[in-house]
Amino acid sequence: MAVFSGDWALAFGILGNIISFMFYLSPLPTFYQIHKKKSSEGFQSVPYVVALFSSMSWMYYAFLKSDNTTLLITINSVGCFIETAYICFYLFYAPKKIQTIKLIVLLLVCGFGLVVLANQLVVKASKRAQVVGWICLVFSLCVFVAPLGIVRQVIRTKSVEYMPFLLSFFLTISAVMWFFYGLLLKDYNIAIPNVLGFILGVLQMVLYVKYKNAGSTAMNDEQKLHEIPKKIIILEEQKIPELTEQIIDIVKISALLNSEKTPVVSHPISDGIEEAHEHQNFPKEIEV
């Protein structure tokens, strides 16, 4: 039975490595957008810094435990490399680098350094793997909780621009693989956080399906609003020649009507006066 569970654990571990590798690559479209916009504004560095800390912690845990940890070492060494590349890329395009640098110093340098130093100096050798395992459990939960800020932004803006579907999909499948891997090895430090990872991954996919068309509808409405003034201008431009032609036609008609009229002579006024003089009976002069 132990051999059977070990074989299944190996199978789930290999699948977990493959899917986790795809999970690490899933933010590539996001960084393509950052490169295209030449700015990381609107995107957060917290998930990548926390993921790097988690990968470093799991590698430390794997070295301390030493048995059945090869698959943990392989995937988390790849994770450390990829997450470091993401953070460097993010910093290159970040308009405000100070916040990310502070987070790196606080979490990776001070935090991880303090964990290793305290564990080596304070904790007994037989308990070190257990202590680090609990720390890994907590920060694995933080890795899964970190995207909640993006989830809140999706709900607020009704746009999935900053939440790629592939990231949520591979997060869900990876959580399933590593849950069964930890469960079959009876390593609950690995199994427990992946329950939350599965729940949050499903939540993100549901939100993506719900709001994926909302952003395109809003964009279409905005495009229509921008097109309305253009249509008005085009209509006005079309009306101007028509109005000009109408004015020209009116001028032609009035000119034609004026040309057909009989010219008015000013003689009747004087003729009337003369006739009045002729018919008027003036008194004759009386001869004395």
PDB file of C-alpha atoms in Angstrom:
ATOM      1  CA  MET A   1       0.000   0.000   0.000  1.00  0.00           C
ATOM      2  CA  ALA A   2       2.850   2.345   0.833  1.00  0.00           C
ATOM      3  CA  VAL A   3       4.495   1.588  -2.529  1.00  0.00           C
ATOM      4  CA  PHE A   4       1.171   2.217  -4.297  1.00  0.00           C
ATOM      5  CA  SER A   5       0.699   5.591  -2.569  1.00  0.00           C
ATOM      6  CA  GLY A   6       4.342   6.424  -3.258  1.00  0.00           C
ATOM      7  CA  ASP A   7       3.865   5.789  -6.983  1.00  0.00           C
ATOM      8  CA  TRP A   8       0.768   7.944  -7.041  1.00  0.00           C
ATOM      9  CA  ALA A   9       2.576  10.640  -5.070  1.00  0.00           C
ATOM     10  CA  LEU A  10       5.380  10.555  -7.652  1.00  0.00           C
ATOM     11  CA  ALA A  11       2.851  10.835 -10.487  1.00  0.00           C
ATOM     12  CA  PHE A  12       1.066  13.780  -8.860  1.00  0.00           C
ATOM     13  CA  GLY A  13       4.439  15.384  -8.078  1.00  0.00           C
ATOM     14  CA  ILE A  14       5.555  15.178 -11.721  1.00  0.00           C
ATOM     15  CA  LEU A  15       2.203  16.545 -12.916  1.00  0.00           C
ATOM     16  CA  GLY A  16       2.483  19.240 -10.247  1.00  0.00           C
ATOM     17  CA  ASN A  17       5.906  20.212 -11.617  1.00  0.00           C
ATOM     18  CA  ILE A  18       4.610  20.430 -15.191  1.00  0.00           C
ATOM     19  CA  ILE A  19       1.475  22.400 -14.329  1.00  0.00           C
ATOM     20  CA  SER A  20       3.306  24.654 -11.851  1.00  0.00           C
ATOM     21  CA  PHE A  21       5.802  25.451 -14.608  1.00  0.00           C
ATOM     22  CA  MET A  22       2.876  26.449 -16.823  1.00  0.00           C
ATOM     23  CA  PHE A  23       1.531  28.463 -13.901  1.00  0.00           C
ATOM     24  CA  TYR A  24       4.830  30.337 -13.650  1.00  0.00           C
ATOM     25  CA  LEU A  25       4.669  31.097 -17.374  1.00  0.00           C
ATOM     26  CA  SER A  26       1.004  32.198 -17.346  1.00  0.00           C
ATOM     27  CA  PRO A  27       1.795  35.859 -16.409  1.00  0.00           C
ATOM     28  CA  LEU A  28       3.714  36.293 -19.700  1.00  0.00           C
ATOM     29  CA  PRO A  29       0.717  37.972 -21.443  1.00  0.00           C
ATOM     30  CA  THR A  30       0.585  40.415 -18.531  1.00  0.00           C
ATOM     31  CA  PHE A  31       4.229  41.340 -18.957  1.00  0.00           C
ATOM     32  CA  TYR A  32       3.724  41.627 -22.698  1.00  0.00           C
ATOM     33  CA  GLN A  33       1.073  44.253 -21.965  1.00  0.00           C
ATOM     34  CA  ILE A  34       3.507  46.011 -19.612  1.00  0.00           C
ATOM     35  CA  HIS A  35       6.147  46.012 -22.351  1.00  0.00           C
ATOM     36  CA  LYS A  36       3.607  47.265 -24.874  1.00  0.00           C
ATOM     37  CA  LYS A  37       2.411  50.085 -22.593  1.00  0.00           C
ATOM     38  CA  LYS A  38       5.985  50.814 -21.421  1.00  0.00           C
ATOM     39  CA  SER A  39       4.564  51.050 -17.905  1.00  0.00           C
ATOM     40  CA  SER A  40       3.620  48.614 -15.112  1.00  0.00           C
ATOM     41  CA  GLU A  41       0.994  51.036 -13.796  1.00  0.00           C
ATOM     42  CA  GLY A  42      -2.219  49.162 -12.980  1.00  0.00           C
ATOM     43  CA  PHE A  43      -0.379  45.921 -12.202  1.00  0.00           C
ATOM     44  CA  GLN A  44       0.841  44.819  -8.774  1.00  0.00           C
ATOM     45  CA  SER A  45       4.263  43.447  -7.823  1.00  0.00           C
ATOM     46  CA  VAL A  46       3.062  41.911  -4.524  1.00  0.00           C
ATOM     47  CA  PRO A  47       2.056  38.491  -5.991  1.00  0.00           C
ATOM     48  CA  TYR A  48       5.494  38.030  -7.594  1.00  0.00           C
ATOM     49  CA  VAL A  49       7.477  39.070  -4.518  1.00  0.00           C
ATOM     50  CA  VAL A  50       5.377  36.829  -2.250  1.00  0.00           C
ATOM     51  CA  ALA A  51       5.674  33.945  -4.752  1.00  0.00           C
ATOM     52  CA  LEU A  52       9.474  34.351  -4.775  1.00  0.00           C
ATOM     53  CA  PHE A  53       9.570  34.275  -0.976  1.00  0.00           C
ATOM     54  CA  SER A  54       7.385  31.153  -0.991  1.00  0.00           C
ATOM     55  CA  SER A  55       9.640  29.386  -3.529  1.00  0.00           C
ATOM     56  CA  MET A  56      12.747  30.225  -1.482  1.00  0.00           C
ATOM     57  CA  SER A  57      11.055  28.964   1.699  1.00  0.00           C
ATOM     58  CA  TRP A  58       9.980  25.679   0.061  1.00  0.00           C
ATOM     59  CA  MET A  59      13.519  25.071  -1.194  1.00  0.00           C
ATOM     60  CA  TYR A  60      14.846  25.650   2.315  1.00  0.00           C
ATOM     61  CA  TYR A  61      12.188  23.264   3.671  1.00  0.00           C
ATOM     62  CA  ALA A  62      13.098  20.622   1.053  1.00  0.00           C
ATOM     63  CA  PHE A  63      16.799  20.771   1.986  1.00  0.00           C
ATOM     64  CA  LEU A  64      15.960  20.419   5.678  1.00  0.00           C
ATOM     65  CA  LYS A  65      13.567  17.497   5.195  1.00  0.00           C
ATOM     66  CA  SER A  66      15.813  15.715   2.660  1.00  0.00           C
ATOM     67  CA  ASP A  67      13.453  12.755   1.958  1.00  0.00           C
ATOM     68  CA  ASN A  68      10.971  12.779  -0.983  1.00  0.00           C
ATOM     69  CA  THR A  69      11.780  16.396  -1.731  1.00  0.00           C
ATOM     70  CA  THR A  70      13.433  16.222  -5.158  1.00  0.00           C
ATOM     71  CA  LEU A  71      10.277  17.357  -6.935  1.00  0.00           C
ATOM     72  CA  LEU A  72       9.915  20.256  -4.491  1.00  0.00           C
ATOM     73  CA  ILE A  73      13.480  21.373  -5.177  1.00  0.00           C
ATOM     74  CA  THR A  74      13.135  21.208  -8.968  1.00  0.00           C
ATOM     75  CA  ILE A  75       9.936  23.212  -9.291  1.00  0.00           C
ATOM     76  CA  ASN A  76      10.829  25.799  -6.649  1.00  0.00           C
ATOM     77  CA  SER A  77      14.283  26.420  -8.125  1.00  0.00           C
ATOM     78  CA  VAL A  78      12.554  27.119 -11.455  1.00  0.00           C
ATOM     79  CA  GLY A  79      10.045  29.289  -9.589  1.00  0.00           C
ATOM     80  CA  CYS A  80      12.821  31.338  -7.966  1.00  0.00           C
ATOM     81  CA  PHE A  81      14.421  32.010 -11.348  1.00  0.00           C
ATOM     82  CA  ILE A  82      11.186  32.948 -13.138  1.00  0.00           C
ATOM     83  CA  GLU A  83       9.793  35.105 -10.300  1.00  0.00           C
ATOM     84  CA  THR A  84      13.117  36.964 -10.059  1.00  0.00           C
ATOM     85  CA  ALA A  85      12.946  37.667 -13.812  1.00  0.00           C
ATOM     86  CA  TYR A  86       9.368  38.950 -13.430  1.00  0.00           C
ATOM     87  CA  ILE A  87      10.304  41.277 -10.581  1.00  0.00           C
ATOM     88  CA  CYS A  88      13.267  42.701 -12.517  1.00  0.00           C
ATOM     89  CA  PHE A  89      11.055  43.229 -15.557  1.00  0.00           C
ATOM     90  CA  TYR A  90       8.410  44.889 -13.397  1.00  0.00           C
ATOM     91  CA  LEU A  91      10.955  47.220 -11.817  1.00  0.00           C
ATOM     92  CA  PHE A  92      12.287  48.233 -15.220  1.00  0.00           C
ATOM     93  CA  TYR A  93       8.861  49.610 -16.246  1.00  0.00           C
ATOM     94  CA  ALA A  94       7.560  50.632 -12.808  1.00  0.00           C
ATOM     95  CA  PRO A  95       6.802  54.387 -12.501  1.00  0.00           C
ATOM     96  CA  LYS A  96       7.210  54.104  -8.707  1.00  0.00           C
ATOM     97  CA  LYS A  97      10.042  51.673  -7.939  1.00  0.00           C
ATOM     98  CA  ILE A  98      10.484  52.595  -4.269  1.00  0.00           C
ATOM     99  CA  GLN A  99       7.445  50.639  -3.045  1.00  0.00           C
ATOM    100  CA  THR A 100       8.517  47.422  -4.772  1.00  0.00           C
ATOM    101  CA  ILE A 101      12.132  47.811  -3.596  1.00  0.00           C
ATOM    102  CA  LYS A 102      10.936  48.309  -0.015  1.00  0.00           C
ATOM    103  CA  LEU A 103       8.814  45.173  -0.273  1.00  0.00           C
ATOM    104  CA  ILE A 104      11.770  43.176  -1.643  1.00  0.00           C
ATOM    105  CA  VAL A 105      14.099  44.342   1.132  1.00  0.00           C
ATOM    106  CA  LEU A 106      11.494  43.795   3.852  1.00  0.00           C
ATOM    107  CA  LEU A 107      10.269  40.373   2.735  1.00  0.00           C
ATOM    108  CA  LEU A 108      13.124  38.717   0.865  1.00  0.00           C
ATOM    109  CA  VAL A 109      16.217  40.129   2.569  1.00  0.00           C
ATOM    110  CA  CYS A 110      15.048  40.825   6.115  1.00  0.00           C
ATOM    111  CA  GLY A 111      12.167  38.338   6.322  1.00  0.00           C
ATOM    112  CA  PHE A 112      13.785  35.297   4.736  1.00  0.00           C
ATOM    113  CA  GLY A 113      17.149  36.081   6.305  1.00  0.00           C
ATOM    114  CA  LEU A 114      15.542  36.304   9.737  1.00  0.00           C
ATOM    115  CA  VAL A 115      13.732  32.978   9.233  1.00  0.00           C
ATOM    116  CA  VAL A 116      16.923  31.150   8.271  1.00  0.00           C
ATOM    117  CA  LEU A 117      19.000  32.792  11.005  1.00  0.00           C
ATOM    118  CA  ALA A 118      16.460  32.225  13.774  1.00  0.00           C
ATOM    119  CA  ASN A 119      15.795  28.645  12.670  1.00  0.00           C
ATOM    120  CA  GLN A 120      19.482  27.764  12.647  1.00  0.00           C
ATOM    121  CA  LEU A 121      20.297  29.457  15.948  1.00  0.00           C
ATOM    122  CA  VAL A 122      17.184  28.981  18.066  1.00  0.00           C
ATOM    123  CA  VAL A 123      15.327  25.854  16.888  1.00  0.00           C
ATOM    124  CA  LYS A 124      16.591  22.327  17.521  1.00  0.00           C
ATOM    125  CA  ALA A 125      17.807  20.386  14.498  1.00  0.00           C
ATOM    126  CA  SER A 126      14.995  17.810  14.804  1.00  0.00           C
ATOM    127  CA  LYS A 127      12.328  20.546  14.753  1.00  0.00           C
ATOM    128  CA  ARG A 128      13.713  22.807  12.038  1.00  0.00           C
ATOM    129  CA  ALA A 129      11.929  21.159   9.124  1.00  0.00           C
ATOM    130  CA  GLN A 130       8.627  21.289  11.029  1.00  0.00           C
ATOM    131  CA  VAL A 131       9.011  24.998  11.874  1.00  0.00           C
ATOM    132  CA  VAL A 132       9.960  25.924   8.318  1.00  0.00           C
ATOM    133  CA  GLY A 133       7.088  23.764   7.055  1.00  0.00           C
ATOM    134  CA  TRP A 134       4.616  25.853   9.038  1.00  0.00           C
ATOM    135  CA  ILE A 135       6.211  29.039   7.690  1.00  0.00           C
ATOM    136  CA  CYS A 136       5.906  27.661   4.162  1.00  0.00           C
ATOM    137  CA  LEU A 137       2.267  26.809   4.833  1.00  0.00           C
ATOM    138  CA  VAL A 138       1.523  30.371   5.961  1.00  0.00           C
ATOM    139  CA  PHE A 139       3.266  31.991   3.001  1.00  0.00           C
ATOM    140  CA  SER A 140       1.716  29.547   0.543  1.00  0.00           C
ATOM    141  CA  LEU A 141      -1.622  30.787   1.828  1.00  0.00           C
ATOM    142  CA  CYS A 142      -0.328  34.344   1.253  1.00  0.00           C
ATOM    143  CA  VAL A 143       0.563  33.420  -2.335  1.00  0.00           C
ATOM    144  CA  PHE A 144      -3.009  32.300  -2.909  1.00  0.00           C
ATOM    145  CA  VAL A 145      -4.461  35.303  -1.059  1.00  0.00           C
ATOM    146  CA  ALA A 146      -2.249  37.854  -2.876  1.00  0.00           C
ATOM    147  CA  PRO A 147      -4.418  37.891  -6.049  1.00  0.00           C
ATOM    148  CA  LEU A 148      -7.453  38.909  -3.959  1.00  0.00           C
ATOM    149  CA  GLY A 149      -6.482  42.547  -4.625  1.00  0.00           C
ATOM    150  CA  ILE A 150      -6.887  41.848  -8.329  1.00  0.00           C
ATOM    151  CA  VAL A 151     -10.191  40.069  -7.620  1.00  0.00           C
ATOM    152  CA  ARG A 152     -11.436  43.177  -5.798  1.00  0.00           C
ATOM    153  CA  GLN A 153     -10.346  45.342  -8.745  1.00  0.00           C
ATOM    154  CA  VAL A 154     -12.194  43.043 -11.172  1.00  0.00           C
ATOM    155  CA  ILE A 155     -15.405  43.310  -9.136  1.00  0.00           C
ATOM    156  CA  ARG A 156     -15.048  47.090  -8.823  1.00  0.00           C
ATOM    157  CA  THR A 157     -14.203  47.817 -12.462  1.00  0.00           C
ATOM    158  CA  LYS A 158     -16.104  44.869 -14.002  1.00  0.00           C
ATOM    159  CA  SER A 159     -13.047  44.277 -16.171  1.00  0.00           C
ATOM    160  CA  VAL A 160     -10.730  41.231 -16.296  1.00  0.00           C
ATOM    161  CA  GLU A 161      -7.895  43.110 -18.004  1.00  0.00           C
ATOM    162  CA  TYR A 162      -5.530  42.582 -15.062  1.00  0.00           C
ATOM    163  CA  MET A 163      -6.570  38.977 -14.260  1.00  0.00           C
ATOM    164  CA  PRO A 164      -5.477  36.577 -17.029  1.00  0.00           C
ATOM    165  CA  PHE A 165      -7.592  33.435 -17.291  1.00  0.00           C
ATOM    166  CA  LEU A 166      -4.576  31.136 -17.729  1.00  0.00           C
ATOM    167  CA  LEU A 167      -3.164  32.305 -14.391  1.00  0.00           C
ATOM    168  CA  SER A 168      -6.385  31.314 -12.604  1.00  0.00           C
ATOM    169  CA  PHE A 169      -6.702  28.052 -14.527  1.00  0.00           C
ATOM    170  CA  PHE A 170      -3.189  26.790 -13.838  1.00  0.00           C
ATOM    171  CA  LEU A 171      -3.451  27.955 -10.225  1.00  0.00           C
ATOM    172  CA  THR A 172      -6.510  25.707  -9.765  1.00  0.00           C
ATOM    173  CA  ILE A 173      -5.037  22.626 -11.481  1.00  0.00           C
ATOM    174  CA  SER A 174      -1.686  23.066  -9.736  1.00  0.00           C
ATOM    175  CA  ALA A 175      -3.414  23.259  -6.358  1.00  0.00           C
ATOM    176  CA  VAL A 176      -5.185  19.954  -7.067  1.00  0.00           C
ATOM    177  CA  MET A 177      -1.942  18.194  -8.022  1.00  0.00           C
ATOM    178  CA  TRP A 178       0.041  19.407  -5.030  1.00  0.00           C
ATOM    179  CA  PHE A 179      -2.844  18.695  -2.654  1.00  0.00           C
ATOM    180  CA  PHE A 180      -2.874  15.007  -3.599  1.00  0.00           C
ATOM    181  CA  TYR A 181       0.943  14.908  -3.594  1.00  0.00           C
ATOM    182  CA  GLY A 182       1.048  16.217  -0.019  1.00  0.00           C
ATOM    183  CA  LEU A 183      -1.899  14.059   1.069  1.00  0.00           C
ATOM    184  CA  LEU A 184      -0.340  10.836  -0.266  1.00  0.00           C
ATOM    185  CA  LEU A 185       3.002  11.654   1.408  1.00  0.00           C
ATOM    186  CA  LYS A 186       1.122  12.721   4.561  1.00  0.00           C
ATOM    187  CA  ASP A 187       2.873  16.062   4.395  1.00  0.00           C
ATOM    188  CA  TYR A 188       0.069  18.380   5.421  1.00  0.00           C
ATOM    189  CA  ASN A 189       2.271  21.461   5.106  1.00  0.00           C
ATOM    190  CA  ILE A 190       2.009  20.873   1.350  1.00  0.00           C
ATOM    191  CA  ALA A 191      -1.596  19.650   1.243  1.00  0.00           C
ATOM    192  CA  ILE A 192      -3.434  22.212   3.426  1.00  0.00           C
ATOM    193  CA  PRO A 193      -2.612  25.503   1.624  1.00  0.00           C
ATOM    194  CA  ASN A 194      -3.599  24.002  -1.725  1.00  0.00           C
ATOM    195  CA  VAL A 195      -7.190  23.614  -0.517  1.00  0.00           C
ATOM    196  CA  LEU A 196      -7.402  27.417  -0.335  1.00  0.00           C
ATOM    197  CA  GLY A 197      -5.549  27.652  -3.641  1.00  0.00           C
ATOM    198  CA  PHE A 198      -8.189  25.490  -5.316  1.00  0.00           C
ATOM    199  CA  ILE A 199     -11.072  27.564  -3.866  1.00  0.00           C
ATOM    200  CA  LEU A 200      -9.534  30.904  -4.901  1.00  0.00           C
ATOM    201  CA  GLY A 201      -8.616  29.570  -8.345  1.00  0.00           C
ATOM    202  CA  VAL A 202     -12.226  28.517  -8.960  1.00  0.00           C
ATOM    203  CA  LEU A 203     -13.426  31.917  -7.682  1.00  0.00           C
ATOM    204  CA  GLN A 204     -11.160  33.758 -10.126  1.00  0.00           C
ATOM    205  CA  MET A 205     -12.337  31.646 -13.072  1.00  0.00           C
ATOM    206  CA  VAL A 206     -15.989  32.286 -12.148  1.00  0.00           C
ATOM    207  CA  LEU A 207     -15.307  36.041 -12.017  1.00  0.00           C
ATOM    208  CA  TYR A 208     -13.503  35.872 -15.353  1.00  0.00           C
ATOM    209  CA  VAL A 209     -16.469  34.150 -17.017  1.00  0.00           C
ATOM    210  CA  LYS A 210     -18.848  36.652 -15.432  1.00  0.00           C
ATOM    211  CA  TYR A 211     -16.998  39.843 -16.394  1.00  0.00           C
ATOM    212  CA  LYS A 212     -15.118  38.892 -19.571  1.00  0.00           C
ATOM    213  CA  ASN A 213     -17.851  40.392 -21.780  1.00  0.00           C
ATOM    214  CA  ALA A 214     -18.559  43.360 -19.493  1.00  0.00           C
ATOM    215  CA  GLY A 215     -15.278  45.044 -20.435  1.00  0.00           C
ATOM    216  CA  SER A 216     -15.859  44.593 -24.166  1.00  0.00           C
ATOM    217  CA  THR A 217     -19.413  45.960 -23.853  1.00  0.00           C
ATOM    218  CA  ALA A 218     -18.166  49.045 -22.015  1.00  0.00           C
ATOM    219  CA  MET A 219     -15.453  49.492 -24.636  1.00  0.00           C
ATOM    220  CA  ASN A 220     -17.995  49.255 -27.464  1.00  0.00           C
ATOM    221  CA  ASP A 221     -20.203  51.832 -25.745  1.00  0.00           C
ATOM    222  CA  GLU A 222     -17.231  54.154 -25.359  1.00  0.00           C
ATOM    223  CA  GLN A 223     -16.303  53.711 -29.019  1.00  0.00           C
ATOM    224  CA  LYS A 224     -19.882  54.507 -30.022  1.00  0.00           C
ATOM    225  CA  LEU A 225     -19.798  57.678 -27.923  1.00  0.00           C
ATOM    226  CA  HIS A 226     -16.598  58.730 -29.680  1.00  0.00           C
ATOM    227  CA  GLU A 227     -18.104  57.940 -33.077  1.00  0.00           C
ATOM    228  CA  ILE A 228     -21.230  60.105 -32.541  1.00  0.00           C
ATOM    229  CA  PRO A 229     -19.396  63.486 -32.920  1.00  0.00           C
ATOM    230  CA  LYS A 230     -17.653  62.131 -36.022  1.00  0.00           C
ATOM    231  CA  LYS A 231     -21.003  61.180 -37.537  1.00  0.00           C
ATOM    232  CA  ILE A 232     -22.403  64.616 -36.724  1.00  0.00           C
ATOM    233  CA  ILE A 233     -19.426  66.284 -38.399  1.00  0.00           C
ATOM    234  CA  ILE A 234     -19.842  64.086 -41.466  1.00  0.00           C
ATOM    235  CA  LEU A 235     -23.554  64.873 -41.625  1.00  0.00           C
ATOM    236  CA  GLU A 236     -22.836  68.571 -41.272  1.00  0.00           C
ATOM    237  CA  GLU A 237     -20.231  68.360 -44.025  1.00  0.00           C
ATOM    238  CA  GLN A 238     -22.795  66.627 -46.223  1.00  0.00           C
ATOM    239  CA  LYS A 239     -25.444  69.238 -45.439  1.00  0.00           C
ATOM    240  CA  ILE A 240     -23.227  72.222 -46.353  1.00  0.00           C
ATOM    241  CA  PRO A 241     -23.075  71.409 -50.116  1.00  0.00           C
ATOM    242  CA  GLU A 242     -26.806  70.623 -50.132  1.00  0.00           C
ATOM    243  CA  LEU A 243     -27.572  73.942 -48.438  1.00  0.00           C
ATOM    244  CA  THR A 244     -25.313  75.760 -50.891  1.00  0.00           C
ATOM    245  CA  GLU A 245     -27.100  74.149 -53.837  1.00  0.00           C
ATOM    246  CA  GLN A 246     -30.474  75.150 -52.376  1.00  0.00           C
ATOM    247  CA  ILE A 247     -29.352  78.789 -52.017  1.00  0.00           C
ATOM    248  CA  ILE A 248     -28.070  78.816 -55.597  1.00  0.00           C
ATOM    249  CA  ASP A 249     -31.401  77.396 -56.833  1.00  0.00           C
ATOM    250  CA  ILE A 250     -33.356  80.065 -54.926  1.00  0.00           C
ATOM    251  CA  VAL A 251     -31.165  82.816 -56.431  1.00  0.00           C
ATOM    252  CA  LYS A 252     -31.689  81.422 -59.928  1.00  0.00           C
ATOM    253  CA  ILE A 253     -35.485  81.226 -59.481  1.00  0.00           C
ATOM    254  CA  SER A 254     -35.701  84.781 -58.135  1.00  0.00           C
ATOM    255  CA  ALA A 255     -33.562  86.042 -60.997  1.00  0.00           C
ATOM    256  CA  LEU A 256     -35.818  84.254 -63.484  1.00  0.00           C
ATOM    257  CA  LEU A 257     -38.951  85.717 -61.939  1.00  0.00           C
ATOM    258  CA  ASN A 258     -37.503  89.236 -62.020  1.00  0.00           C
ATOM    259  CA  SER A 259     -36.568  88.862 -65.666  1.00  0.00           C
ATOM    260  CA  GLU A 260     -40.161  87.917 -66.613  1.00  0.00           C
ATOM    261  CA  LYS A 261     -41.716  90.985 -64.921  1.00  0.00           C
ATOM    262  CA  THR A 262     -42.808  94.011 -67.125  1.00  0.00           C
ATOM    263  CA  PRO A 263     -40.705  97.066 -66.383  1.00  0.00           C
ATOM    264  CA  VAL A 264     -42.564  99.790 -64.551  1.00  0.00           C
ATOM    265  CA  VAL A 265     -42.676 103.258 -66.257  1.00  0.00           C
ATOM    266  CA  SER A 266     -42.699 106.369 -64.160  1.00  0.00           C
ATOM    267  CA  HIS A 267     -44.807 108.467 -66.645  1.00  0.00           C
ATOM    268  CA  PRO A 268     -48.288 107.802 -65.265  1.00  0.00           C
ATOM    269  CA  ILE A 269     -47.673 110.125 -62.368  1.00  0.00           C
ATOM    270  CA  SER A 270     -46.968 113.135 -64.633  1.00  0.00           C
ATOM    271  CA  ASP A 271     -49.742 112.070 -67.093  1.00  0.00           C
ATOM    272  CA  GLY A 272     -52.185 112.036 -64.288  1.00  0.00           C
ATOM    273  CA  ILE A 273     -51.183 115.490 -63.270  1.00  0.00           C
ATOM    274  CA  GLU A 274     -51.520 116.790 -66.832  1.00  0.00           C
ATOM    275  CA  GLU A 275     -54.951 115.226 -67.232  1.00  0.00           C
ATOM    276  CA  ALA A 276     -56.004 116.777 -63.981  1.00  0.00           C
ATOM    277  CA  HIS A 277     -54.922 120.154 -65.269  1.00  0.00           C
ATOM    278  CA  GLU A 278     -56.774 119.654 -68.536  1.00  0.00           C
ATOM    279  CA  HIS A 279     -60.065 118.670 -66.977  1.00  0.00           C
ATOM    280  CA  GLN A 280     -59.924 121.163 -64.175  1.00  0.00           C
ATOM    281  CA  ASN A 281     -62.239 124.218 -64.759  1.00  0.00           C
ATOM    282  CA  PHE A 282     -60.218 127.178 -63.839  1.00  0.00           C
ATOM    283  CA  PRO A 283     -62.178 130.497 -63.629  1.00  0.00           C
ATOM    284  CA  LYS A 284     -61.548 132.784 -66.608  1.00  0.00           C
ATOM    285  CA  GLU A 285     -60.182 136.269 -66.114  1.00  0.00           C
ATOM    286  CA  ILE A 286     -62.821 138.946 -65.949  1.00  0.00           C
ATOM    287  CA  GLU A 287     -62.238 141.774 -68.254  1.00  0.00           C
ATOM    288  CA  VAL A 288     -62.804 145.152 -66.777  1.00  0.00           C
TER     289      VAL A 288
END
